[in-house]
Amino acid sequence: MADTARLLALYRTMQLVRQAESALTRLFADGEVPGFIHLSIGQEAIAAGVASALGPADTLATTHRGHGHVLARGLGLDAFFKEVMGRAGGICGGRGGSMHVADTSLGILGANGIVGAGIPIALGSAIAQSVRGTGGLAVSFFGDGAMAEGVLHETLNMAALWKAPLLLVCENNGWSEFSPTARQFAARLEGLAAAFGIAHEKVDGNDALAAADAAARAVAAIRGGAGPRVLECMTHRVRGHFEGDPQKYRSPAEPDPGAKGDPLERARATLLAAGVDEAALEDAGREIAARIEVAIAAARADAAPTFAPALAGVYTAVEAR
Ligand SMILES: Cc1ncc(C[n+]2csc(CCOP(=O)(O)OP(=O)(O)O)c2C)c(N)n1
Ligand SMILES: [Mg+2]
């Protein structure tokens, strides 16, 4: 596919994620979303780019900031909004919410509220893919905060030893909750990867085509049997750690969050310069907005979960003796 057509497809995916999360900011402020939500606004190019490089057999494990990853992978808006809004028809029956969205039919092994916890889950899936000879690979999305977690170091070791088909995607947004990366991790990810002999590539994570190309390169190498790859995507956390975070720890002297360039604005400018019709872009945006409104209305109309499904999957029925 020519670059313009590829960027247009990435732009649509980024629009979907941006609009879904923008709707969530309003729903959360209005008390329609239980629990905490962490938004990836400004980081959509990574989700869109990596998802574009994956095939149907591939799996992924994500983080507490995983809405973009699951939507880019193809989770339906209806199942998504019902889950995040805690409704019975959600993809996990409304039991998980934002930080526990999973859909194994799409290879989505789950979001995770524990920093770094998705990393060994993805490794396990990668090893399973290789044992079963599916030709698939596993992706682990993680934040820069997970670079300091031992489980990443252990996973790098085992993945390298076993040549696991594992793509480790770091979304380096400069923050781990309320601490800048430099206060949190004494090394660099390229050094950590190199210690285990794993190839590392750093990319501008706000450039959708660059992220997609880097992901495609890594995926091709992994499918070719090269073992794990690390892709570090440099980006910026535009909003607070969680919705409602007053961000008192952020200095006014911090560079403008938009300095790296909003990924949607950048893609849009490139598309317009390439001659793509502005009206067509607007239409695509409106069509996504309408689909989101339908999904939100369906979630509002859906029932709250009951206790019975909460027990399903927790206890195994034991036959009466
Ligand atoms: C093991 C563990 N330690 C601490 C926390 C609290 N915590 C939640 S998110 C977060 C920061 C994560 O930063 P990063 O991995 O960079 O992801 P980001 O929020 O920037 O997307 C922390 C420390 C946790 N959930 N799990
Ligand atoms: Mg971070």
Coordinates of C-alpha atoms and ligand atoms in Angstrom, one line a residue:
M1 CA 0.0 0.0 0.0
A2 CA 1.3 3.5 -0.8
D3 CA 2.2 5.6 2.2
T4 CA -0.8 7.9 1.8
A5 CA -3.2 5.0 1.9
R6 CA -1.4 3.5 4.9
L7 CA -1.4 6.8 6.7
L8 CA -5.1 7.3 6.0
A9 CA -5.8 3.9 7.5
L10 CA -3.7 4.8 10.6
Y11 CA -5.4 8.2 10.9
R12 CA -8.8 6.5 11.0
T13 CA -7.6 4.2 13.8
M14 CA -6.1 7.1 15.7
Q15 CA -9.4 9.0 15.3
L16 CA -11.3 6.1 16.6
V17 CA -9.1 5.9 19.7
R18 CA -9.0 9.7 20.2
Q19 CA -12.7 10.1 19.9
A20 CA -13.5 7.1 22.1
E21 CA -11.2 8.5 24.9
S22 CA -12.5 12.0 24.5
A23 CA -16.0 10.7 25.1
L24 CA -14.7 8.9 28.1
T25 CA -13.4 12.2 29.6
R26 CA -16.9 13.5 29.6
L27 CA -18.5 10.2 30.8
F28 CA -16.0 10.0 33.6
A29 CA -16.6 13.6 34.7
D30 CA -20.3 12.9 34.7
G31 CA -19.8 9.9 37.0
E32 CA -20.8 7.3 34.3
V33 CA -17.6 5.4 34.5
P34 CA -16.8 3.4 37.7
G35 CA -13.2 3.3 38.9
F36 CA -10.2 5.0 37.5
I37 CA -9.4 5.5 33.8
H38 CA -6.0 6.3 32.3
L39 CA -6.1 7.8 28.8
S40 CA -3.7 7.5 26.0
I41 CA -4.7 10.8 24.3
G42 CA -1.6 12.0 22.4
Q43 CA -0.1 8.4 22.2
E44 CA -2.5 6.9 19.6
A45 CA 0.1 6.6 16.9
I46 CA 1.8 3.7 18.8
A47 CA -1.4 1.7 19.1
A48 CA -2.4 2.3 15.5
G49 CA 1.1 1.6 14.1
V50 CA 1.8 -1.6 16.1
A51 CA -1.7 -3.0 15.4
S52 CA -1.2 -2.4 11.7
A53 CA 1.7 -4.7 11.7
L54 CA -0.1 -7.7 13.4
G55 CA -1.8 -10.7 11.9
P56 CA -4.8 -12.6 13.2
A57 CA -2.9 -15.2 15.1
D58 CA -0.9 -12.6 17.1
T59 CA -1.7 -11.8 20.7
L60 CA -1.1 -8.8 22.9
A61 CA -1.0 -7.9 26.5
T62 CA -1.4 -4.3 27.5
T63 CA -1.3 -2.0 30.5
H64 CA -3.5 0.2 32.6
R65 CA -3.4 2.7 29.7
G66 CA -4.6 0.2 27.1
H67 CA -7.8 1.6 25.5
G68 CA -5.9 2.4 22.3
H69 CA -4.4 -1.0 22.0
V70 CA -7.6 -2.9 22.3
L71 CA -9.6 -0.6 20.0
A72 CA -6.8 -0.6 17.4
R73 CA -6.8 -4.4 17.5
G74 CA -10.5 -4.4 16.6
L75 CA -12.5 -4.6 19.8
G76 CA -16.0 -3.4 19.0
L77 CA -17.2 -0.1 20.4
D78 CA -20.3 -1.7 21.9
A79 CA -18.3 -4.3 23.8
F80 CA -15.7 -1.7 24.8
F81 CA -18.0 1.1 26.1
K82 CA -20.2 -1.4 28.0
E83 CA -17.2 -2.9 29.7
V84 CA -15.6 0.5 30.6
M85 CA -19.0 1.7 31.8
G86 CA -19.5 -1.5 33.9
R87 CA -22.4 -3.0 32.0
A88 CA -23.4 -6.6 31.8
G89 CA -23.0 -6.7 28.0
G90 CA -19.3 -5.6 28.2
I91 CA -16.6 -7.8 26.7
C92 CA -15.9 -9.1 30.2
G93 CA -19.4 -8.9 31.5
G94 CA -18.7 -5.5 33.0
R95 CA -16.6 -7.2 35.7
G96 CA -13.2 -5.8 34.6
G97 CA -13.7 -2.3 33.5
S98 CA -11.0 -0.1 31.9
M99 CA -8.0 -1.8 33.5
H100 CA -9.1 -5.4 32.7
V101 CA -10.4 -5.4 29.2
A102 CA -9.7 -8.7 27.5
D103 CA -10.9 -10.5 24.4
T104 CA -9.1 -13.7 23.6
S105 CA -11.0 -14.1 20.4
L106 CA -8.9 -11.1 19.1
G107 CA -5.8 -12.2 20.9
I108 CA -6.2 -9.5 23.6
L109 CA -4.8 -11.2 26.7
G110 CA -5.8 -8.3 28.9
A111 CA -5.1 -4.9 30.2
N112 CA -3.5 -4.9 33.6
G113 CA -3.4 -2.6 36.6
I114 CA -0.1 -4.0 37.9
V115 CA 2.9 -2.2 36.3
G116 CA 4.8 -4.7 34.1
A117 CA 2.4 -7.6 34.8
G118 CA 1.4 -8.0 31.1
I119 CA 5.1 -8.6 30.1
P120 CA 5.4 -12.2 31.3
I121 CA 1.9 -13.0 30.2
A122 CA 2.9 -11.9 26.6
L123 CA 6.1 -14.0 27.0
G124 CA 4.1 -17.1 27.9
S125 CA 1.9 -16.5 24.9
A126 CA 4.9 -16.1 22.7
I127 CA 6.3 -19.4 23.9
A128 CA 3.0 -21.1 23.4
Q129 CA 2.8 -19.7 19.8
S130 CA 6.3 -21.1 19.2
V131 CA 5.6 -24.5 20.8
R132 CA 2.3 -24.9 18.8
G133 CA 3.9 -23.7 15.6
T134 CA 1.2 -21.1 14.9
G135 CA 3.5 -18.7 13.2
G136 CA 2.0 -16.0 15.5
L137 CA 3.9 -13.7 17.9
A138 CA 3.0 -11.9 21.1
V139 CA 3.2 -8.2 21.8
S140 CA 3.8 -6.7 25.2
F141 CA 2.9 -3.0 25.5
F142 CA 4.5 -1.4 28.6
G143 CA 5.3 2.1 29.9
D144 CA 8.7 3.5 30.8
G145 CA 7.7 2.9 34.4
A146 CA 8.0 -0.8 33.8
M147 CA 11.7 -0.5 32.8
A148 CA 12.5 -0.5 36.5
E149 CA 10.5 -3.7 37.1
G150 CA 12.4 -6.9 37.6
V151 CA 9.8 -8.9 35.6
L152 CA 10.9 -7.0 32.5
H153 CA 14.6 -8.0 33.1
E154 CA 13.6 -11.6 33.7
T155 CA 11.4 -11.7 30.6
L156 CA 14.2 -10.2 28.4
N157 CA 16.5 -13.0 29.6
M158 CA 14.1 -15.9 29.0
A159 CA 12.8 -14.5 25.7
A160 CA 16.4 -14.1 24.5
L161 CA 17.4 -17.6 25.7
W162 CA 14.4 -19.3 24.1
K163 CA 14.2 -17.0 21.0
A164 CA 10.6 -16.3 21.8
P165 CA 8.5 -14.6 19.2
L166 CA 7.9 -11.6 21.4
L167 CA 7.7 -7.9 20.5
L168 CA 8.3 -5.6 23.5
V169 CA 6.8 -2.2 22.8
C170 CA 7.7 0.5 25.3
E171 CA 5.6 3.6 25.3
N172 CA 8.0 6.0 26.7
N173 CA 5.9 9.0 27.7
G174 CA 8.4 10.5 30.1
W175 CA 6.3 9.8 33.2
S176 CA 5.8 6.9 35.6
E177 CA 2.7 8.0 37.6
F178 CA 4.0 11.2 39.3
S179 CA 7.8 10.7 38.7
P180 CA 9.8 11.6 35.6
T181 CA 11.5 8.6 33.9
A182 CA 15.0 9.8 35.0
R183 CA 14.0 9.6 38.7
Q184 CA 12.8 6.1 38.2
F185 CA 15.3 4.2 36.0
A186 CA 19.1 4.4 36.2
A187 CA 19.8 2.8 32.8
R188 CA 18.5 3.0 29.3
L189 CA 16.3 0.6 27.6
E190 CA 18.7 0.1 24.7
G191 CA 21.4 -0.9 27.2
L192 CA 19.1 -3.3 29.0
A193 CA 18.1 -4.9 25.7
A194 CA 21.7 -5.1 24.6
A195 CA 22.7 -6.8 27.8
F196 CA 20.6 -9.8 26.6
G197 CA 21.6 -9.5 23.0
I198 CA 18.2 -8.2 21.9
A199 CA 17.9 -5.7 19.1
H200 CA 16.3 -2.4 20.1
E201 CA 14.9 0.3 17.9
K202 CA 13.9 3.8 19.1
V203 CA 11.2 5.6 17.1
D204 CA 9.2 8.8 17.2
G205 CA 6.1 7.4 18.7
N206 CA 4.0 10.4 17.6
D207 CA 4.7 9.7 13.9
A208 CA 2.2 7.0 12.9
L209 CA 3.9 5.9 9.7
A210 CA 7.3 5.7 11.5
A211 CA 5.8 3.7 14.3
A212 CA 4.0 1.4 11.8
D213 CA 7.2 0.9 9.7
A214 CA 9.3 0.2 12.8
A215 CA 6.7 -2.3 14.1
A216 CA 6.6 -4.0 10.6
R217 CA 10.4 -4.3 10.6
A218 CA 10.4 -5.9 14.1
V219 CA 7.5 -8.2 13.3
A220 CA 9.2 -9.4 10.1
A221 CA 12.4 -10.1 12.0
I222 CA 10.5 -12.0 14.7
R223 CA 8.5 -14.0 12.2
G224 CA 11.8 -14.8 10.5
G225 CA 13.0 -16.5 13.7
A226 CA 15.2 -13.8 15.0
G227 CA 13.8 -14.0 18.5
P228 CA 12.5 -11.0 20.6
R229 CA 12.7 -7.4 19.6
V230 CA 12.4 -4.2 21.6
L231 CA 10.6 -1.2 20.1
E232 CA 10.9 2.0 22.2
C233 CA 8.3 4.6 21.1
M234 CA 9.1 8.1 22.3
T235 CA 5.9 10.0 23.1
H236 CA 4.4 12.4 25.7
R237 CA 1.7 11.9 28.3
V238 CA -0.6 14.8 27.5
R239 CA -3.1 14.3 30.3
G240 CA -2.8 13.4 33.9
H241 CA -1.8 10.0 35.1
F242 CA -5.5 9.3 35.6
E243 CA -8.5 11.3 34.8
G244 CA -9.0 13.8 37.5
D245 CA -5.3 13.9 38.4
P246 CA -4.6 17.5 39.5
Q247 CA -0.9 17.1 38.3
K248 CA 0.6 19.3 41.0
Y249 CA 3.9 17.5 40.5
R250 CA 4.2 18.9 36.9
S251 CA 6.3 22.0 36.6
P252 CA 5.0 24.9 34.6
A253 CA 8.5 24.9 33.1
E254 CA 8.0 21.5 31.5
P255 CA 8.0 21.7 27.7
D256 CA 4.6 22.1 26.1
P257 CA 3.1 18.6 25.9
G258 CA 2.3 19.4 22.3
A259 CA 5.9 20.0 21.5
K260 CA 6.4 16.6 20.0
G261 CA 3.4 17.3 17.8
D262 CA 0.0 15.8 18.2
P263 CA 0.0 12.5 16.2
L264 CA -3.4 13.2 14.7
E265 CA -2.5 16.7 13.7
R266 CA 0.7 15.6 12.2
A267 CA -0.9 12.8 10.2
R268 CA -3.7 15.1 9.0
A269 CA -1.2 17.8 7.8
T270 CA 0.7 15.1 5.9
L271 CA -2.5 13.7 4.3
L272 CA -3.7 17.2 3.3
A273 CA -0.3 18.0 1.8
A274 CA -0.5 14.7 -0.2
G275 CA -3.8 15.8 -1.7
V276 CA -6.3 13.9 0.4
D277 CA -9.6 15.6 0.4
E278 CA -10.3 17.6 3.6
A279 CA -14.0 16.9 3.4
A280 CA -13.3 13.1 3.3
L281 CA -11.3 13.4 6.5
E282 CA -14.1 15.3 8.2
D283 CA -16.7 12.7 7.0
A284 CA -14.6 9.9 8.5
G285 CA -14.4 11.8 11.8
R286 CA -18.2 12.3 11.9
E287 CA -18.9 8.7 11.0
I288 CA -16.7 7.6 14.0
A289 CA -18.4 10.1 16.3
A290 CA -21.8 8.8 15.3
R291 CA -20.8 5.1 16.0
I292 CA -19.4 6.2 19.4
E293 CA -22.7 7.9 20.3
V294 CA -24.6 4.7 19.4
A295 CA -22.3 2.6 21.5
I296 CA -22.6 4.9 24.5
A297 CA -26.4 4.9 24.2
A298 CA -26.4 1.1 24.1
A299 CA -24.2 1.0 27.2
R300 CA -26.5 3.4 29.1
A301 CA -29.4 1.2 28.2
D302 CA -27.7 -2.0 29.2
A303 CA -28.2 -3.6 32.6
A304 CA -25.7 -3.5 35.4
P305 CA -23.9 -6.9 36.1
T306 CA -25.5 -9.2 38.7
F307 CA -23.6 -11.3 41.2
A308 CA -24.2 -14.6 39.4
P309 CA -21.8 -14.0 36.5
A310 CA -19.3 -12.5 39.0
L311 CA -19.0 -16.0 40.5
A312 CA -18.7 -17.7 37.1
G313 CA -15.2 -18.5 36.3
V314 CA -14.1 -18.2 40.0
Y315 CA -15.5 -21.5 41.3
T316 CA -15.7 -24.8 39.4
A317 CA -18.9 -26.7 39.7
V318 CA -18.3 -29.8 41.8
E319 CA -20.5 -32.8 41.0
A320 CA -22.6 -34.0 43.9
R321 CA -21.3 -37.3 45.3
Ligands
LIG1 C1 3.9 -3.1 40.5 C2 3.2 -1.7 40.6 N1 3.8 -0.7 41.2 C3 3.2 0.5 41.3 C4 2.0 0.7 40.8 C5 1.3 2.1 40.8 N2 1.4 2.6 39.5 C6 0.3 2.5 38.7 S1 0.6 3.2 37.1 C7 2.2 3.6 37.6 C8 3.1 4.3 36.6 C9 3.2 3.6 35.4 O1 4.1 4.3 34.5 P1 4.3 3.7 33.1 O2 4.6 2.3 33.2 O3 5.4 4.6 32.5 O4 2.9 3.9 32.3 P2 2.2 5.3 32.0 O5 1.2 5.5 33.1 O6 3.1 6.3 31.8 O7 1.4 4.9 30.7 C10 2.5 3.2 38.9 C11 3.7 3.4 39.6 C12 1.3 -0.4 40.2 N3 0.1 -0.3 39.7 N4 2.0 -1.6 40.1
MG2 MG 5.1 6.3 31.4

